[in-house]
């Protein structure tokens, strides 16, 4: 099974999850610093203060990527390194780190894929309303302009946002991620201002007139009913509305899904933050779509109380894990067919544009065995089945151009702290030693052959 020529194989990380060096070189605090330092928010009280210390171990990490034959690296820029207070002139020391990173990748012939926002909003902006405030969209575009000016000659792939659904609903709706607010109204305002920020940032970057590829990354989950009942089918449709169409429709069609807006309007949510022309900006054509895929949403009609931090409770629905499914260490079901389904759906229903899987992978309860290796067979079979699912989508006409495995390293898994390991390289946190797992060696082979045999 061969992949198209020039198919780009790489790995992904995000700044707060791997960099550490939280206060070095004038980095300002982000909402994740505040949140992780708040008692009770993160498993075991973990924080990203040190993480994988990639900030200080850059060359070692780049050498390892190169040794393993990875062709691309998707990383994110920490906004609070560039603008410690969320606005104003660039902190050159912060930019220098990413100059070194990008330069180091280029020298090793590894393609940089840069994400501008992977959830680490400067705390100073949160203090002024964060993503519930329209001002944040404008600040984001300014920040994007600064980073673009510094790195656009060296970086060919630009992703404005990572997973606006998670940033909005986990962060502002359910309160389980930073900044920890609760309320559908806040999550919807955050959604709109993130998307508007994307549109304004696109406009800035586009005006430079170079040939770089500009896009955005969404987490997409096909939604399906848990039982074959009318009530569950309708619940699945509502969940599809919030999880997928609320992002795909404005980006590709310049409109919000009517059924979703109606649902919230009927429940008294004020949606007046959507202003004339916003949707025009949001739907400015992108060059590629980044898709993060982990599992499907299997949905039940439900009366679970809103406020209990259960996803989709405000839709009268809740997700269930199918009993028969194999589950990862996160408890997520293993469902490779959902990846084919979502890629084909985007092509059929939205746009036949280039796509990249910008994240896919699984958590395993990894450990270093007595021989000194990490034998993560479950991860190999997970990745293999998902590569096959991606290949199926290509055979069905999807213009899929690359695949970034989540993650290069074990890292700070948000509310789960360091307890969940997603890396294909093991990190022994006490010593910061890196140990490539069996999956990393296996992945090298896939890349060398550009396929599976
Ligand atoms: C995604 C995030 C990424 C990582 C994976 C497991 O939602 O984008 O940072 O935590 O999940």
Coordinates of C-alpha atoms and ligand atoms in Angstrom, one line a residue:
X1 CA 0.0 0.0 0.0
X2 CA 1.8 3.0 -1.3
X3 CA 1.0 6.7 -0.5
X4 CA 1.1 9.4 -3.2
X5 CA 4.5 10.7 -4.1
X6 CA 5.6 13.6 -1.9
X7 CA 3.2 12.5 0.9
X8 CA 4.5 14.3 4.0
X9 CA 5.0 12.1 7.0
X10 CA 5.8 13.8 10.3
X11 CA 4.9 14.2 14.0
X12 CA 3.2 17.0 16.0
X13 CA 3.5 18.7 19.4
X14 CA 2.3 21.9 20.9
X15 CA 4.3 24.6 22.8
X16 CA 2.8 24.3 26.2
X17 CA 2.9 20.6 26.1
X18 CA 6.6 20.2 25.4
X19 CA 8.6 23.4 25.8
X20 CA 8.8 24.0 29.5
X21 CA 11.0 27.0 30.3
X22 CA 7.8 28.8 31.4
X23 CA 9.5 31.9 32.7
X24 CA 12.6 32.0 30.5
X25 CA 13.5 34.8 28.1
X26 CA 10.7 37.0 29.3
X27 CA 7.8 34.6 28.4
X28 CA 4.6 35.9 30.0
X29 CA 2.0 33.7 31.7
X30 CA -0.7 32.0 29.6
X31 CA -4.1 30.8 30.7
X32 CA -2.6 27.3 30.9
X33 CA 0.0 28.5 33.5
X34 CA -2.7 30.0 35.6
X35 CA -5.0 27.0 35.2
X36 CA -2.4 24.3 35.8
X37 CA -1.3 26.1 39.0
X38 CA -4.9 26.2 40.3
X39 CA -5.4 23.3 42.8
X40 CA -7.6 20.5 41.6
X41 CA -7.6 21.3 37.9
X42 CA -4.9 18.9 36.6
X43 CA -4.4 15.3 37.5
X44 CA -1.7 15.0 40.2
X45 CA -1.3 18.8 40.2
X46 CA 1.0 18.6 37.1
X47 CA 2.0 21.8 35.3
X48 CA 3.8 22.6 32.0
X49 CA 6.6 24.5 33.9
X50 CA 9.2 22.0 32.7
X51 CA 7.3 19.6 30.5
X52 CA 9.9 18.0 28.1
X53 CA 12.2 21.0 28.4
X54 CA 12.3 21.2 24.6
X55 CA 13.1 24.9 24.9
X56 CA 16.6 23.8 26.2
X57 CA 16.9 20.5 24.4
X58 CA 16.1 21.7 20.9
X59 CA 19.2 20.3 19.1
X60 CA 18.9 16.9 20.7
X61 CA 15.2 16.7 19.7
X62 CA 15.9 17.8 16.2
X63 CA 18.7 15.3 15.8
X64 CA 16.4 12.5 17.0
X65 CA 13.7 13.5 14.4
X66 CA 16.3 13.5 11.7
X67 CA 17.8 10.1 12.9
X68 CA 14.3 8.6 12.7
X69 CA 13.8 10.0 9.2
X70 CA 10.7 12.2 10.0
X71 CA 9.9 14.5 7.1
X72 CA 7.9 17.2 8.9
X73 CA 7.3 18.7 12.3
X74 CA 4.2 20.4 13.3
X75 CA 4.8 22.6 16.3
X76 CA 3.1 25.6 17.8
X77 CA 4.3 29.1 18.7
X78 CA 3.7 30.2 22.3
X79 CA 1.9 33.6 21.9
X80 CA 3.1 34.6 25.4
X81 CA 6.8 34.2 24.3
X82 CA 6.2 36.6 21.4
X83 CA 3.9 39.1 23.3
X84 CA 4.3 38.5 27.0
X85 CA 1.4 40.8 27.7
X86 CA -0.7 39.8 24.7
X87 CA -0.1 43.0 22.7
X88 CA 2.7 45.4 21.7
X89 CA 6.0 44.8 20.1
X90 CA 7.7 41.4 19.7
X91 CA 9.9 40.0 22.3
X92 CA 12.9 39.2 20.1
X93 CA 14.2 36.5 22.5
X94 CA 10.9 34.6 22.0
X95 CA 11.1 34.9 18.3
X96 CA 14.7 33.8 18.3
X97 CA 13.7 30.4 19.8
X98 CA 11.4 29.7 16.8
X99 CA 14.0 31.1 14.4
X100 CA 16.4 28.5 15.8
X101 CA 13.7 25.8 15.6
X102 CA 12.8 26.5 12.0
X103 CA 16.4 26.9 10.9
X104 CA 17.3 23.6 12.7
X105 CA 14.5 21.8 10.9
X106 CA 15.4 23.2 7.5
X107 CA 19.1 22.2 8.0
X108 CA 17.9 18.7 8.6
X109 CA 15.5 18.8 5.6
X110 CA 12.4 18.5 7.9
X111 CA 9.4 20.6 6.8
X112 CA 8.1 23.0 9.4
X113 CA 4.4 23.2 9.9
X114 CA 3.6 26.1 12.2
X115 CA 0.5 26.4 14.4
X116 CA -0.1 29.9 15.7
X117 CA -2.6 29.1 18.4
X118 CA -2.6 25.9 20.3
X119 CA -4.5 27.1 23.4
X120 CA -1.9 29.1 25.3
X121 CA -3.6 32.5 25.3
X122 CA -1.6 35.3 27.1
X123 CA -3.2 35.7 30.6
X124 CA -3.3 39.4 30.1
X125 CA -5.8 39.0 27.3
X126 CA -7.9 36.6 29.4
X127 CA -8.1 39.2 32.0
X128 CA -9.8 41.4 29.4
X129 CA -12.4 38.7 28.5
X130 CA -10.3 36.3 26.6
X131 CA -12.0 34.7 23.6
X132 CA -15.4 35.9 24.7
X133 CA -14.2 39.3 23.7
X134 CA -13.9 40.6 20.1
X135 CA -10.7 42.4 21.0
X136 CA -8.9 39.1 21.3
X137 CA -9.6 38.3 17.6
X138 CA -7.9 41.6 16.7
X139 CA -4.9 41.0 19.0
X140 CA -4.6 37.5 17.5
X141 CA -4.3 38.9 14.0
X142 CA -1.6 41.3 15.1
X143 CA 0.3 38.5 16.7
X144 CA -0.1 36.4 13.6
X145 CA 1.3 39.3 11.6
X146 CA 4.4 39.5 13.8
X147 CA 5.2 35.8 13.6
X148 CA 4.5 35.8 9.9
X149 CA 6.8 38.6 9.2
X150 CA 9.6 36.9 11.1
X151 CA 9.2 33.4 9.7
X152 CA 7.3 33.4 6.4
X153 CA 10.4 33.0 4.3
X154 CA 11.3 29.7 6.1
X155 CA 7.9 28.2 6.9
X156 CA 5.7 27.0 4.1
X157 CA 2.7 25.7 6.2
X158 CA 0.7 27.9 8.5
X159 CA -2.1 26.8 10.7
X160 CA -4.0 29.6 12.4
X161 CA -5.9 27.6 15.1
X162 CA -5.7 24.2 16.6
X163 CA -9.2 22.7 17.4
X164 CA -11.4 25.7 18.1
X165 CA -14.1 23.3 19.4
X166 CA -11.9 22.2 22.2
X167 CA -10.6 25.7 23.0
X168 CA -14.2 26.9 23.1
X169 CA -16.2 24.1 24.7
X170 CA -13.6 22.5 27.0
X171 CA -12.2 25.9 28.0
X172 CA -15.2 28.2 28.1
X173 CA -18.2 25.9 28.0
X174 CA -17.4 22.9 30.3
X175 CA -14.6 24.4 32.4
X176 CA -12.3 21.4 32.2
X177 CA -9.6 23.2 30.2
X178 CA -8.1 26.7 30.7
X179 CA -9.5 29.3 31.4
X180 CA -12.1 27.1 33.1
X181 CA -15.3 29.0 32.4
X182 CA -18.7 27.4 32.1
X183 CA -21.6 28.3 29.9
X184 CA -22.9 27.7 26.3
X185 CA -23.1 31.4 25.8
X186 CA -19.4 31.8 26.6
X187 CA -18.4 28.8 24.4
X188 CA -20.4 30.2 21.5
X189 CA -18.8 33.6 21.8
X190 CA -15.4 32.0 22.0
X191 CA -16.1 29.9 18.9
X192 CA -17.1 33.0 17.0
X193 CA -14.1 35.1 18.1
X194 CA -11.7 32.3 17.4
X195 CA -13.0 31.9 13.9
X196 CA -13.0 35.6 13.4
X197 CA -9.4 35.7 14.6
X198 CA -8.6 33.0 12.1
X199 CA -10.2 35.1 9.3
X200 CA -8.4 38.3 10.3
X201 CA -5.1 36.4 10.6
X202 CA -5.6 34.9 7.2
X203 CA -6.1 38.4 5.8
X204 CA -2.9 39.6 7.3
X205 CA -0.8 36.7 6.1
X206 CA -2.4 36.6 2.7
X207 CA -1.6 40.3 2.1
X208 CA 2.1 39.3 2.0
X209 CA 1.4 37.7 -1.3
X210 CA 3.9 34.8 -1.1
X211 CA 3.1 31.3 -2.0
X212 CA 2.8 29.8 1.5
X213 CA 0.0 27.4 2.3
X214 CA -2.4 28.8 4.9
X215 CA -5.0 26.8 6.7
X216 CA -6.7 25.8 10.0
X217 CA -6.9 22.6 12.0
X218 CA -10.2 21.2 13.3
X219 CA -10.9 18.2 15.5
X220 CA -13.7 16.4 13.7
X221 CA -15.7 13.5 15.0
X222 CA -18.4 11.7 12.9
X223 CA -21.5 11.6 15.0
X224 CA -23.7 8.5 15.1
X225 CA -26.6 7.3 17.2
X226 CA -25.9 4.9 20.0
X227 CA -29.2 3.1 19.5
X228 CA -31.4 2.8 16.5
X229 CA -34.0 5.1 17.8
X230 CA -35.4 8.4 16.5
X231 CA -34.4 10.2 19.7
X232 CA -30.7 9.0 19.4
X233 CA -30.6 9.9 15.7
X234 CA -31.8 13.4 16.5
X235 CA -29.3 13.7 19.3
X236 CA -26.5 12.6 17.0
X237 CA -27.6 15.3 14.5
X238 CA -27.5 18.0 17.2
X239 CA -24.0 16.8 18.3
X240 CA -22.8 16.9 14.7
X241 CA -24.1 20.4 14.6
X242 CA -22.0 21.6 17.5
X243 CA -18.9 19.5 17.0
X244 CA -18.5 19.6 13.3
X245 CA -20.9 21.9 11.3
X246 CA -20.5 24.8 13.7
X247 CA -16.9 25.1 12.4
X248 CA -17.1 23.6 8.9
X249 CA -20.1 25.7 7.7
X250 CA -18.7 29.1 8.5
X251 CA -15.3 28.2 7.1
X252 CA -16.5 26.7 3.9
X253 CA -20.0 28.2 3.3
X254 CA -19.8 31.5 5.2
X255 CA -22.8 30.7 7.4
X256 CA -23.5 29.2 10.8
X257 CA -25.7 26.1 10.8
X258 CA -29.3 27.3 11.3
X259 CA -30.4 24.4 13.5
X260 CA -27.5 25.0 15.9
X261 CA -28.2 28.7 16.2
X262 CA -31.9 28.1 16.5
X263 CA -31.4 25.6 19.4
X264 CA -29.4 28.2 21.4
X265 CA -31.5 31.1 20.5
X266 CA -34.6 29.3 21.8
X267 CA -32.7 28.8 25.1
X268 CA -32.1 32.5 25.5
X269 CA -28.5 32.6 24.3
X270 CA -27.7 36.1 22.8
X271 CA -25.8 35.6 19.6
X272 CA -25.5 39.3 18.7
X273 CA -21.7 39.0 18.8
X274 CA -21.8 38.0 15.1
X275 CA -21.5 41.2 13.1
X276 CA -22.0 42.0 9.5
X277 CA -19.1 40.8 7.3
X278 CA -17.6 38.6 10.0
X279 CA -18.7 35.5 8.1
X280 CA -17.2 36.8 4.9
X281 CA -13.8 37.1 6.6
X282 CA -14.1 33.7 8.3
X283 CA -14.9 32.0 4.9
X284 CA -11.9 33.5 3.1
X285 CA -10.6 30.5 1.1
X286 CA -8.0 28.4 2.9
X287 CA -5.3 26.5 1.0
X288 CA -5.6 23.3 3.1
X289 CA -7.6 21.9 6.0
X290 CA -5.9 20.2 8.9
X291 CA -7.9 17.4 10.4
X292 CA -7.3 16.0 13.9
X293 CA -9.0 12.7 14.2
X294 CA -9.1 10.5 17.3
X295 CA -12.6 8.8 17.5
X296 CA -16.3 9.2 16.6
X297 CA -19.0 10.6 18.8
X298 CA -21.5 7.9 19.6
X299 CA -24.4 9.7 21.0
X300 CA -27.4 9.2 23.2
X301 CA -30.4 11.4 23.8
X302 CA -30.0 12.4 27.4
X303 CA -31.3 14.6 30.2
X304 CA -28.0 14.9 32.1
X305 CA -27.8 18.1 34.0
X306 CA -26.0 21.0 32.3
X307 CA -23.2 22.2 34.4
X308 CA -21.9 18.7 35.2
X309 CA -19.2 19.2 32.5
X310 CA -20.6 16.4 30.3
X311 CA -20.0 17.3 26.7
X312 CA -23.2 18.2 24.7
X313 CA -25.5 18.2 27.8
X314 CA -26.8 21.6 26.6
X315 CA -28.0 19.8 23.5
X316 CA -29.9 17.1 25.5
X317 CA -27.3 14.6 24.5
X318 CA -24.2 12.8 25.8
X319 CA -21.4 10.7 24.3
X320 CA -21.1 7.0 25.2
X321 CA -18.3 4.6 24.6
X322 CA -19.5 1.6 22.7
X323 CA -19.1 -1.5 24.9
X324 CA -17.5 -3.6 22.2
X325 CA -14.9 -1.1 21.2
X326 CA -11.2 -1.5 22.0
X327 CA -10.2 1.5 24.2
X328 CA -7.0 3.5 24.5
X329 CA -5.5 4.6 27.8
X330 CA -7.6 7.7 27.5
X331 CA -10.7 5.5 27.4
X332 CA -11.2 6.6 23.8
X333 CA -12.6 4.0 21.4
X334 CA -10.4 2.8 18.5
X335 CA -12.4 3.5 15.3
X336 CA -10.3 3.9 12.2
X337 CA -13.2 3.9 9.8
X338 CA -14.3 7.2 11.2
X339 CA -11.2 8.8 9.7
X340 CA -12.1 7.7 6.2
X341 CA -15.7 8.8 6.8
X342 CA -14.8 12.3 7.9
X343 CA -12.2 12.9 5.1
X344 CA -14.6 11.8 2.4
X345 CA -17.4 13.8 3.9
X346 CA -15.4 17.0 3.8
X347 CA -14.6 16.4 0.1
X348 CA -18.2 15.5 -0.8
X349 CA -20.0 18.1 1.3
X350 CA -17.7 21.0 1.7
X351 CA -14.7 21.3 -0.6
X352 CA -12.3 19.2 -2.6
X353 CA -9.2 20.8 -1.1
X354 CA -5.8 19.5 0.1
X355 CA -6.0 18.0 3.5
X356 CA -3.5 16.9 6.1
X357 CA -4.1 14.7 9.1
X358 CA -2.5 17.1 11.5
X359 CA -3.0 14.8 14.5
X360 CA -3.7 11.2 15.1
X361 CA -2.4 8.8 17.7
X362 CA -3.2 7.0 20.9
X363 CA -2.3 6.9 24.6
X364 CA -0.8 3.7 25.9
X365 CA 0.4 2.8 29.4
X366 CA 4.0 2.6 28.2
X367 CA 6.9 1.6 30.4
X368 CA 10.6 1.0 29.8
X369 CA 11.1 -2.8 29.8
X370 CA 14.1 -4.6 31.4
X371 CA 15.9 -4.6 28.1
X372 CA 15.6 -0.8 28.0
X373 CA 13.0 -0.6 25.2
X374 CA 9.4 0.4 25.0
X375 CA 7.3 -2.2 23.2
X376 CA 4.1 -0.3 22.3
X377 CA 2.5 -2.8 20.0
X378 CA -0.9 -1.3 20.6
X379 CA 0.2 2.0 19.2
X380 CA 1.7 0.4 16.1
X381 CA -1.5 -1.4 15.3
X382 CA -3.5 1.7 16.0
X383 CA -1.4 3.8 13.6
X384 CA -1.3 1.1 11.0
X385 CA -5.1 0.8 11.0
X386 CA -5.5 4.6 10.7
X387 CA -2.9 4.9 7.9
X388 CA -5.0 2.3 6.1
X389 CA -8.1 4.3 6.7
X390 CA -6.4 7.4 5.3
X391 CA -5.3 5.4 2.3
X392 CA -8.9 4.3 1.8
X393 CA -9.9 8.0 1.7
X394 CA -7.2 8.7 -0.9
X395 CA -8.6 5.9 -3.0
X396 CA -12.0 7.5 -2.7
X397 CA -10.6 10.7 -4.2
X398 CA -9.6 12.7 -1.1
X399 CA -6.6 15.0 -1.8
X400 CA -4.8 14.0 1.4
X401 CA -1.2 15.2 1.4
X402 CA 0.3 14.3 4.7
X403 CA 0.1 12.8 8.2
X404 CA 1.4 14.1 11.5
X405 CA 1.4 11.5 14.2
X406 CA 0.4 12.8 17.7
X407 CA 2.9 12.9 19.2
X408 CA 6.7 13.1 18.7
X409 CA 7.2 13.0 22.5
X410 CA 5.2 12.0 25.6
X411 CA 4.1 15.3 27.0
X412 CA 1.8 17.4 29.2
X413 CA -1.7 16.0 28.2
X414 CA -3.7 19.0 29.4
X415 CA -6.1 18.1 32.3
X416 CA -4.5 14.6 32.4
X417 CA -1.1 16.0 33.1
X418 CA 1.8 13.6 32.4
X419 CA -0.3 10.5 33.2
X420 CA -1.2 9.9 29.6
X421 CA 1.6 9.0 27.1
X422 CA 0.9 9.8 23.5
X423 CA 4.5 9.9 22.2
X424 CA 6.2 7.6 19.8
X425 CA 9.3 8.6 21.8
X426 CA 9.2 7.9 25.5
X427 CA 10.2 10.7 27.9
X428 CA 11.6 9.7 31.3
X429 CA 10.5 12.9 33.0
X430 CA 13.0 12.6 35.9
X431 CA 16.0 12.7 33.7
X432 CA 14.5 14.0 30.4
X433 CA 16.0 11.0 28.6
X434 CA 14.3 10.3 25.3
X435 CA 13.8 6.6 24.4
X436 CA 12.3 5.9 20.9
X437 CA 9.5 3.4 21.3
X438 CA 9.0 0.4 19.0
X439 CA 6.4 2.6 17.2
X440 CA 9.0 5.2 16.3
X441 CA 11.2 2.6 14.6
X442 CA 8.2 1.1 12.9
X443 CA 7.1 4.6 11.7
X444 CA 10.6 5.2 10.3
X445 CA 10.1 2.2 8.1
X446 CA 6.7 3.3 6.9
X447 CA 8.2 6.6 5.9
X448 CA 11.2 5.0 4.1
X449 CA 8.8 2.9 2.0
X450 CA 6.2 5.6 1.8
X451 CA 3.6 3.0 2.7
X452 CA 2.7 -0.3 4.3
X453 CA 3.5 -3.8 3.2
Ligands
LIG1 C1 -5.9 17.1 20.8 C2 -4.9 18.2 21.1 C3 -3.5 17.8 21.4 C4 -3.4 16.5 22.2 C5 -4.3 15.4 21.7 C6 -4.3 14.1 22.4 O1 -7.2 17.4 21.2 O2 -4.9 19.1 20.0 O3 -2.8 18.9 22.0 O4 -3.7 16.8 23.5 O5 -5.6 15.9 21.6

